[in-house]
Amino acid sequence: MEKPTLWFVTGSQHLYGPDTLRQVASNSTSIATALGEATAIPMGVIFKPIITDPDGVRALVLEANADRDCVGVILWMHTFSPAKMWIGGLKHLVKPVLHLHTQFNESLPWGTIDMDFMNLNQAAHGDREAGHLHSRIGLHRKVVVGHWRHSSVQAQIGDWARVALGWADLQCAKIARFGDNMRFVSVTDGDKVSAEAQFGFSVNGFGVGDLVSTINEVSDSEVTDLVARYSDEYEVAAELQNGGAKHDSLRYAARQEIGLRSFLTDGGFTGFTTTFEDLHGLDQLPGLACQRLMADGFGFGAEGDWKTAALLRAFKTMERGLDPGTSFMEDYTYDFTEGEEKVLGAHMLEICPSISSGRPKLEIHPLGIGGKADPVRMVFDGKTGSATNTTLVDIGSRFRLIVNEVEAVPIPPMPNLPVARALWRVKPNFQDGVAAWIYAGGAHHTVYSYNVTSEMVQDFAEIADVECVVIDDYTNIRDLRNELRWNRGAFGLRG
């Protein structure tokens, strides 16, 4: 997408006459312009001609489906648009839909209101007519209610627009898988064909030897230039600096990054996976390279976890233009201090520096698995604040998104833990939040984000037409277990 946009589409009918339709078009143009200029909405909003008949709906849908830059459609019924005329078009619309239930005026003109005003401003029941039809035909959509100038309304539209952008990017996303998933592991495996049919992204495997060939082609001068940039951007351990005992390890990490970046860029890949069980021809498991590629927007999954790689790419796309704060993550270990229970999130190497609270430090330490040389990695503490932890799992008959709202807290000094990390409290509380995650079949790998909210994850699930389980302050274990049972029946009936 060169210039992603939203289309603003208004429904009416010829019953009101040309003067009214001109007024509808004028009002709709004003709203589209204001939304396009709103700082909360991360893309342009294009006014489209007023829809008044079935042919107009079908023509609009064909145009939207064919427009690569159109990431979603905003629908609004300014007056009263009989909903049956929308059926033929909406049944074939493949772009995400937001139904904006608003009206042009913010306040009613009590002293002058008359039937001409009433006939012109009919969204209060025009949108209800549309809403019934949308429900009747099973249209997946987001509903936002409120005046179009209100910041809260624009923020909701903006969040949904980010989700629609992430979805659009996923339709042509390509994940390169270097090696298989970790042997005997269940949750990182899954049905790649069904995933491509459901979400749009493709996953294909490549031999590690293919990557090794690209890494070996990197010139020494390219490595020297990148190592110099490392010194500018990070604190570098003395043994990794020029003249240090492990400087060659840093140079090899830079060579890995350049080669991996070249392989992905040349192949048009937007994400990738690695595994410590398949490193033939590599001197060390890529750590620093994975961290830096994530910071540049690539999706990543460790141990062959292609679902998390694709989900991370989608989340990275959603947060574009914001202060970045999204990473591959793993719930690694717990602090069970009674009343103060917390989760320590980390991984062997690969946590994105976008979540760092300060300047990362480049260090080198033994890995303990993989049987290769000690890998270089960034070490840092994660930021504090509200965040989400989200996973995408294949439960056999379908895919399920699970999102847990968490609160990241300050990290005590851990001088002997040589990895990047985050620390958080689970909502609604540790016992119920963790139990809910396990009941739902949540993975140990997640996408951890300070920018993508649980509502945005729900919007993503609505667009993708997959089940979504939310674990937050309102979660009750008994209700959640019933929800999972009901979802099994509801989604099973559709299959």
XYZ file of C-alpha atoms in Angstrom:
495
model
C 0.000 0.000 0.000
C 1.518 3.273 -1.102
C -1.086 5.443 0.606
C -3.527 3.508 2.814
C -6.961 5.118 3.073
C -10.416 4.635 4.522
C -13.501 5.197 2.377
C -16.363 7.192 3.864
C -19.632 5.931 2.387
C -23.028 7.505 3.077
C -26.395 5.941 2.418
C -29.569 7.769 1.367
C -32.295 7.404 -1.292
C -33.921 9.403 -4.120
C -37.171 9.901 -2.174
C -35.891 13.148 -0.654
C -35.116 14.918 -3.920
C -31.948 16.459 -5.357
C -31.682 19.350 -2.889
C -31.609 17.024 0.084
C -29.072 14.738 -1.570
C -26.816 17.714 -2.274
C -27.031 18.633 1.414
C -26.264 15.040 2.409
C -23.200 15.043 0.152
C -22.034 18.366 1.578
C -22.396 17.159 5.162
C -20.694 13.860 4.415
C -17.805 15.615 2.714
C -17.306 17.745 5.827
C -17.237 14.673 8.073
C -14.834 12.771 5.824
C -12.528 15.775 5.686
C -12.559 16.210 9.464
C -11.855 12.543 10.080
C -9.049 12.583 7.541
C -7.464 15.506 9.402
C -7.912 13.975 12.869
C -4.565 13.166 14.491
C -6.028 10.042 16.083
C -6.740 8.476 12.682
C -3.476 7.316 11.094
C -4.524 7.529 7.445
C -6.526 9.556 4.962
C -10.313 9.359 4.701
C -11.838 9.617 1.223
C -15.391 10.817 0.636
C -17.300 8.617 -1.778
C -20.467 9.669 -3.673
C -23.768 9.142 -1.861
C -25.279 5.674 -2.309
C -28.966 5.702 -3.299
C -29.657 2.380 -5.054
C -28.467 -1.248 -5.312
C -26.383 -0.604 -8.421
C -24.463 2.070 -6.558
C -23.726 -0.334 -3.694
C -22.460 -3.054 -6.028
C -20.278 -0.618 -7.974
C -18.791 0.745 -4.763
C -18.011 -2.738 -3.423
C -16.281 -3.803 -6.627
C -14.215 -0.634 -6.591
C -13.261 -0.996 -2.929
C -12.312 -4.655 -3.296
C -10.049 -3.815 -6.234
C -8.369 -0.803 -4.604
C -5.104 -1.919 -2.993
C -4.862 1.239 -0.880
C -8.372 0.944 0.577
C -7.936 -0.734 3.965
C -11.528 -0.348 5.144
C -14.939 1.236 4.631
C -16.837 3.522 7.021
C -20.611 3.328 6.551
C -23.100 5.962 7.703
C -26.803 6.390 6.949
C -27.277 10.177 7.026
C -30.955 9.981 6.163
C -32.862 6.724 5.705
C -31.414 4.216 3.271
C -33.632 1.136 2.829
C -31.284 -1.666 3.808
C -32.376 -4.316 1.297
C -30.665 -2.381 -1.462
C -27.313 -2.991 0.305
C -27.551 -6.803 0.392
C -26.137 -7.596 -3.049
C -23.079 -5.446 -2.507
C -22.257 -6.026 1.172
C -22.399 -9.806 0.770
C -19.354 -9.501 -1.514
C -17.383 -6.805 0.320
C -14.026 -8.160 1.496
C -12.712 -4.980 3.122
C -13.238 -4.396 6.866
C -16.319 -2.359 7.787
C -16.880 0.249 10.489
C -20.463 1.403 11.000
C -20.360 4.977 12.324
C -23.596 5.841 14.090
C -23.485 9.624 14.168
C -25.314 12.678 12.856
C -24.074 15.858 11.291
C -25.240 18.242 14.017
C -24.034 17.819 17.566
C -26.979 19.501 19.331
C -30.598 19.783 18.283
C -31.776 23.292 17.273
C -34.643 23.285 19.713
C -36.061 26.666 18.733
C -36.124 26.072 14.975
C -36.396 22.321 14.534
C -39.083 21.368 11.979
C -39.964 18.452 9.693
C -37.447 19.491 7.041
C -34.718 19.123 9.666
C -36.198 15.818 10.842
C -36.332 14.391 7.309
C -32.734 15.371 6.623
C -31.210 14.094 9.888
C -32.463 10.545 10.211
C -29.396 8.550 11.248
C -31.132 7.689 14.535
C -33.321 5.258 12.642
C -31.478 5.050 9.303
C -28.496 3.442 11.022
C -30.787 1.110 12.960
C -32.269 -0.077 9.682
C -28.732 -0.684 8.439
C -27.716 -2.373 11.683
C -30.570 -4.852 11.400
C -29.552 -5.763 7.870
C -25.895 -6.095 8.867
C -26.884 -8.515 11.632
C -29.295 -10.357 9.358
C -26.620 -11.109 6.727
C -23.868 -11.717 9.288
C -21.700 -8.753 8.295
C -18.546 -8.561 10.397
C -18.198 -4.950 11.454
C -17.213 -2.500 14.159
C -19.896 -0.161 15.512
C -18.844 3.258 16.832
C -21.474 5.569 18.350
C -21.104 9.307 18.988
C -20.589 12.660 17.336
C -17.907 12.656 14.672
C -16.084 15.665 16.145
C -15.668 14.105 19.592
C -12.121 12.984 20.359
C -13.352 9.736 21.898
C -15.132 8.821 18.655
C -12.121 9.715 16.544
C -9.902 7.650 18.859
C -12.139 4.592 18.414
C -12.091 5.032 14.652
C -8.321 5.473 14.769
C -7.778 2.270 16.741
C -9.994 0.337 14.346
C -8.185 1.890 11.378
C -4.901 0.590 12.787
C -6.403 -2.879 13.038
C -7.677 -2.643 9.453
C -4.188 -1.589 8.350
C -2.663 -4.577 10.137
C -5.203 -6.842 8.466
C -4.483 -5.381 5.029
C -0.750 -5.915 5.522
C -1.348 -9.500 6.600
C -3.112 -10.312 3.329
C 0.213 -10.251 1.503
C 2.518 -11.086 4.425
C 5.147 -13.786 3.898
C 6.800 -15.645 6.764
C 10.133 -17.375 6.137
C 10.686 -20.386 8.370
C 14.319 -21.379 8.918
C 14.023 -24.923 10.221
C 10.932 -26.547 11.701
C 9.347 -25.837 15.059
C 11.010 -27.132 18.214
C 10.719 -30.911 18.274
C 7.749 -32.457 20.122
C 6.230 -29.042 20.918
C 2.477 -28.754 20.340
C 1.548 -25.092 20.515
C 4.092 -23.766 18.008
C 2.860 -26.218 15.377
C -0.386 -25.903 13.444
C -2.163 -25.901 10.114
C -0.400 -23.440 7.807
C -2.876 -23.997 4.975
C -5.865 -23.150 7.170
C -3.996 -20.150 8.535
C -3.409 -18.769 5.053
C -7.069 -19.280 4.170
C -8.198 -17.590 7.410
C -5.698 -14.751 7.776
C -4.014 -14.268 4.388
C -0.353 -14.691 5.352
C 1.772 -17.470 3.874
C 4.386 -19.568 5.676
C 7.113 -21.435 3.818
C 10.231 -23.215 4.965
C 13.814 -22.589 3.897
C 16.949 -24.517 4.643
C 19.351 -22.937 7.077
C 21.971 -23.465 4.393
C 20.153 -20.953 2.190
C 20.524 -18.364 4.940
C 24.147 -19.334 5.598
C 24.997 -18.688 1.940
C 23.563 -15.180 2.173
C 25.404 -14.504 5.446
C 28.698 -15.661 3.964
C 28.313 -13.205 1.082
C 28.333 -10.179 3.431
C 31.456 -8.060 2.994
C 33.795 -7.114 5.825
C 33.252 -3.435 5.120
C 29.478 -3.844 5.579
C 30.134 -5.552 8.905
C 32.489 -2.783 10.039
C 29.931 -0.098 9.219
C 27.158 -1.875 11.126
C 29.357 -2.508 14.171
C 30.096 1.215 14.263
C 26.346 1.906 14.328
C 25.971 -0.502 17.224
C 28.396 1.612 19.221
C 26.346 4.732 18.478
C 22.997 3.198 19.401
C 23.815 0.957 22.360
C 26.086 0.559 25.323
C 28.572 -2.139 24.324
C 30.252 -4.486 26.799
C 34.021 -4.025 26.921
C 34.764 -7.543 25.662
C 32.693 -6.855 22.520
C 34.343 -3.541 21.683
C 37.090 -3.212 19.105
C 40.130 -4.917 20.585
C 38.051 -6.840 23.108
C 38.315 -10.583 23.548
C 34.866 -11.212 22.004
C 34.828 -8.507 19.313
C 34.755 -11.125 16.575
C 31.492 -12.435 18.041
C 29.959 -8.989 17.647
C 31.164 -8.831 14.075
C 29.592 -12.216 13.391
C 26.311 -11.021 14.921
C 26.431 -8.036 12.569
C 27.131 -10.359 9.644
C 24.097 -12.430 10.628
C 21.905 -9.330 10.756
C 23.000 -8.091 7.335
C 22.585 -11.507 5.756
C 19.226 -12.188 7.371
C 17.927 -8.735 6.468
C 19.081 -9.213 2.884
C 17.417 -12.636 2.624
C 14.112 -11.311 3.960
C 14.127 -8.091 1.944
C 15.080 -9.720 -1.335
C 12.373 -12.346 -0.863
C 9.667 -9.877 0.149
C 9.273 -11.507 3.571
C 7.654 -9.601 6.422
C 8.448 -12.078 9.183
C 10.565 -15.106 10.013
C 11.280 -17.824 12.537
C 14.429 -19.493 13.820
C 15.069 -22.489 16.052
C 18.030 -23.417 18.203
C 17.586 -27.034 17.056
C 18.544 -26.238 13.458
C 21.698 -24.127 13.275
C 23.772 -26.135 10.807
C 26.360 -23.808 9.310
C 25.728 -20.941 11.764
C 28.262 -20.097 14.445
C 25.631 -18.843 16.893
C 21.859 -18.625 17.258
C 20.757 -15.235 15.902
C 19.896 -12.993 18.817
C 20.878 -9.400 18.168
C 19.774 -9.733 14.529
C 16.286 -10.872 15.550
C 15.959 -8.047 18.061
C 16.930 -5.377 15.559
C 14.766 -6.768 12.769
C 11.773 -6.749 15.100
C 12.515 -3.126 15.943
C 12.266 -2.388 12.205
C 8.827 -3.995 11.949
C 9.545 -7.600 10.987
C 7.505 -10.310 12.643
C 9.444 -12.941 14.559
C 8.785 -16.246 16.287
C 11.337 -18.308 18.147
C 11.538 -22.106 17.899
C 9.672 -22.109 14.581
C 6.610 -20.337 15.978
C 5.162 -18.980 12.733
C 1.790 -17.968 14.228
C 3.448 -15.575 16.665
C 5.685 -14.227 13.884
C 2.629 -13.357 11.785
C 0.725 -11.873 14.719
C 3.726 -9.766 15.719
C 3.974 -8.401 12.179
C 0.286 -7.429 12.304
C 0.740 -5.675 15.667
C 3.867 -3.880 14.442
C 1.824 -2.577 11.514
C -0.978 -1.454 13.832
C 1.358 0.694 15.929
C 3.000 2.531 13.033
C 3.341 6.218 13.770
C 3.164 5.661 17.522
C 5.990 5.424 20.011
C 6.817 1.751 19.339
C 6.324 -0.761 22.106
C 5.577 -4.291 20.843
C 7.682 -7.433 21.119
C 7.839 -11.177 20.870
C 7.519 -12.434 24.441
C 7.378 -15.535 26.602
C 5.917 -15.988 30.085
C 9.129 -17.380 31.525
C 8.824 -17.701 35.296
C 6.706 -16.499 38.236
C 7.171 -14.568 41.440
C 4.799 -16.360 43.826
C 5.217 -13.951 46.741
C 1.742 -14.055 48.274
C -0.297 -11.002 47.354
C 2.453 -9.727 45.049
C 2.407 -12.398 42.353
C 3.956 -11.363 39.047
C 5.116 -12.804 35.730
C 8.697 -12.380 34.544
C 8.632 -12.297 30.758
C 11.779 -12.922 28.747
C 13.316 -15.290 26.215
C 16.678 -16.816 25.473
C 17.680 -13.847 23.317
C 14.925 -12.346 21.247
C 13.024 -9.490 22.921
C 12.448 -6.344 20.852
C 14.210 -3.174 22.101
C 11.075 -1.136 21.329
C 9.851 -2.070 24.832
C 13.079 -0.990 26.558
C 12.903 1.577 29.346
C 16.425 2.817 28.623
C 19.448 2.371 26.420
C 20.051 -1.348 25.774
C 23.433 -2.920 26.378
C 25.065 -5.389 24.010
C 26.399 -8.368 25.928
C 27.610 -11.894 25.199
C 26.884 -14.915 27.384
C 26.613 -18.692 27.053
C 23.235 -19.956 25.853
C 23.301 -23.451 27.304
C 21.354 -25.039 24.422
C 21.935 -25.365 20.697
C 25.560 -26.412 20.960
C 26.934 -23.291 19.281
C 29.137 -20.328 20.196
C 27.956 -17.797 22.758
C 25.482 -15.406 21.090
C 25.367 -11.617 21.333
C 22.139 -10.039 22.559
C 20.665 -6.779 23.871
C 19.992 -6.709 27.598
C 17.469 -4.238 29.041
C 14.466 -3.794 31.318
C 11.019 -3.331 29.833
C 8.902 -0.221 30.312
C 6.147 0.061 32.897
C 2.492 0.750 32.135
C -0.628 -0.901 30.773
C -0.004 -3.598 28.193
C -1.526 -6.653 26.564
C -0.243 -10.169 26.071
C -1.808 -11.887 23.046
C -1.450 -15.311 21.509
C -2.827 -17.021 18.416
C -3.370 -20.766 18.831
C -4.556 -23.570 16.580
C -6.940 -25.710 18.618
C -7.609 -28.194 15.842
C -11.004 -27.223 14.498
C -10.256 -23.504 14.371
C -7.949 -20.691 15.475
C -8.373 -18.808 18.739
C -6.986 -15.438 19.816
C -6.395 -14.999 23.541
C -5.537 -11.615 25.020
C -4.707 -10.812 28.632
C -4.601 -7.257 29.941
C -1.576 -6.771 32.197
C 0.177 -3.995 34.123
C 3.952 -3.812 33.670
C 5.807 -2.856 36.856
C 9.369 -1.780 37.721
C 11.957 -4.561 37.564
C 14.242 -5.200 40.534
C 17.977 -5.388 39.797
C 18.888 -8.745 38.239
C 22.612 -8.505 37.487
C 22.950 -12.218 36.732
C 20.094 -12.536 34.209
C 21.699 -11.809 30.817
C 18.541 -11.282 28.744
C 16.006 -8.569 28.033
C 12.938 -8.823 30.262
C 9.619 -7.389 31.360
C 7.694 -7.825 34.598
C 3.931 -7.564 34.946
C 0.872 -8.182 37.061
C -1.899 -10.203 35.467
C -5.536 -9.107 35.360
C -7.974 -9.686 36.986
C -5.548 -11.246 39.492
C -2.703 -13.701 39.228
C -4.614 -16.875 40.080
C -7.649 -16.228 37.886
C -5.727 -14.626 35.032
C -3.237 -17.465 34.706
C -5.923 -20.118 35.177
C -8.045 -18.473 32.475
C -5.074 -18.484 30.093
C -4.485 -22.180 30.673
C -8.182 -23.084 30.381
C -8.238 -21.239 27.037
C -5.188 -23.136 25.759
C -2.951 -20.076 25.580
C 0.617 -20.489 24.339
C 3.820 -19.664 26.183
C 4.849 -17.436 23.249
C 2.957 -14.168 22.910
C 2.945 -10.735 21.349
C 3.415 -8.220 24.161
C 2.317 -4.642 23.403
C 1.905 -1.267 25.083
C -0.026 0.047 22.055
C -2.411 -2.683 20.894
C -5.362 -2.855 23.283
C -7.657 -5.770 24.010
C -10.427 -3.982 22.100
C -8.161 -3.790 19.064
C -7.495 -7.519 19.354
C -11.255 -8.102 19.444
C -11.651 -5.930 16.334
C -8.936 -7.970 14.625
C -10.729 -11.203 15.546
C -13.999 -9.805 14.167
C -12.371 -8.993 10.833
C -10.642 -12.386 10.708
C -13.812 -14.168 11.835
C -12.075 -16.116 14.590
C -12.808 -16.730 18.242
C -11.388 -14.239 20.742
C -11.027 -14.787 24.497
C -10.398 -11.661 26.595
C -8.904 -11.927 30.081
C -9.280 -8.639 31.962
C -10.665 -7.105 35.161
C -14.097 -8.560 34.404
C -12.964 -12.159 33.936
C -14.686 -14.753 36.083
C -13.419 -18.325 35.818
C -16.846 -19.951 35.934
C -18.149 -17.655 33.217
C -15.009 -18.074 31.142
C -15.233 -21.866 31.218
C -18.823 -21.616 30.067
C -17.777 -19.164 27.342
C -15.224 -21.654 26.053
C -17.877 -24.401 25.976
C -20.351 -22.177 24.149
C -17.682 -21.064 21.678
C -16.883 -24.681 20.913
C -20.505 -25.218 19.975
C -20.981 -21.919 18.138
C -17.840 -22.134 16.040
C -18.276 -25.871 15.521
C -21.732 -25.331 14.033
C -20.253 -22.924 11.483
C -17.682 -25.481 10.374
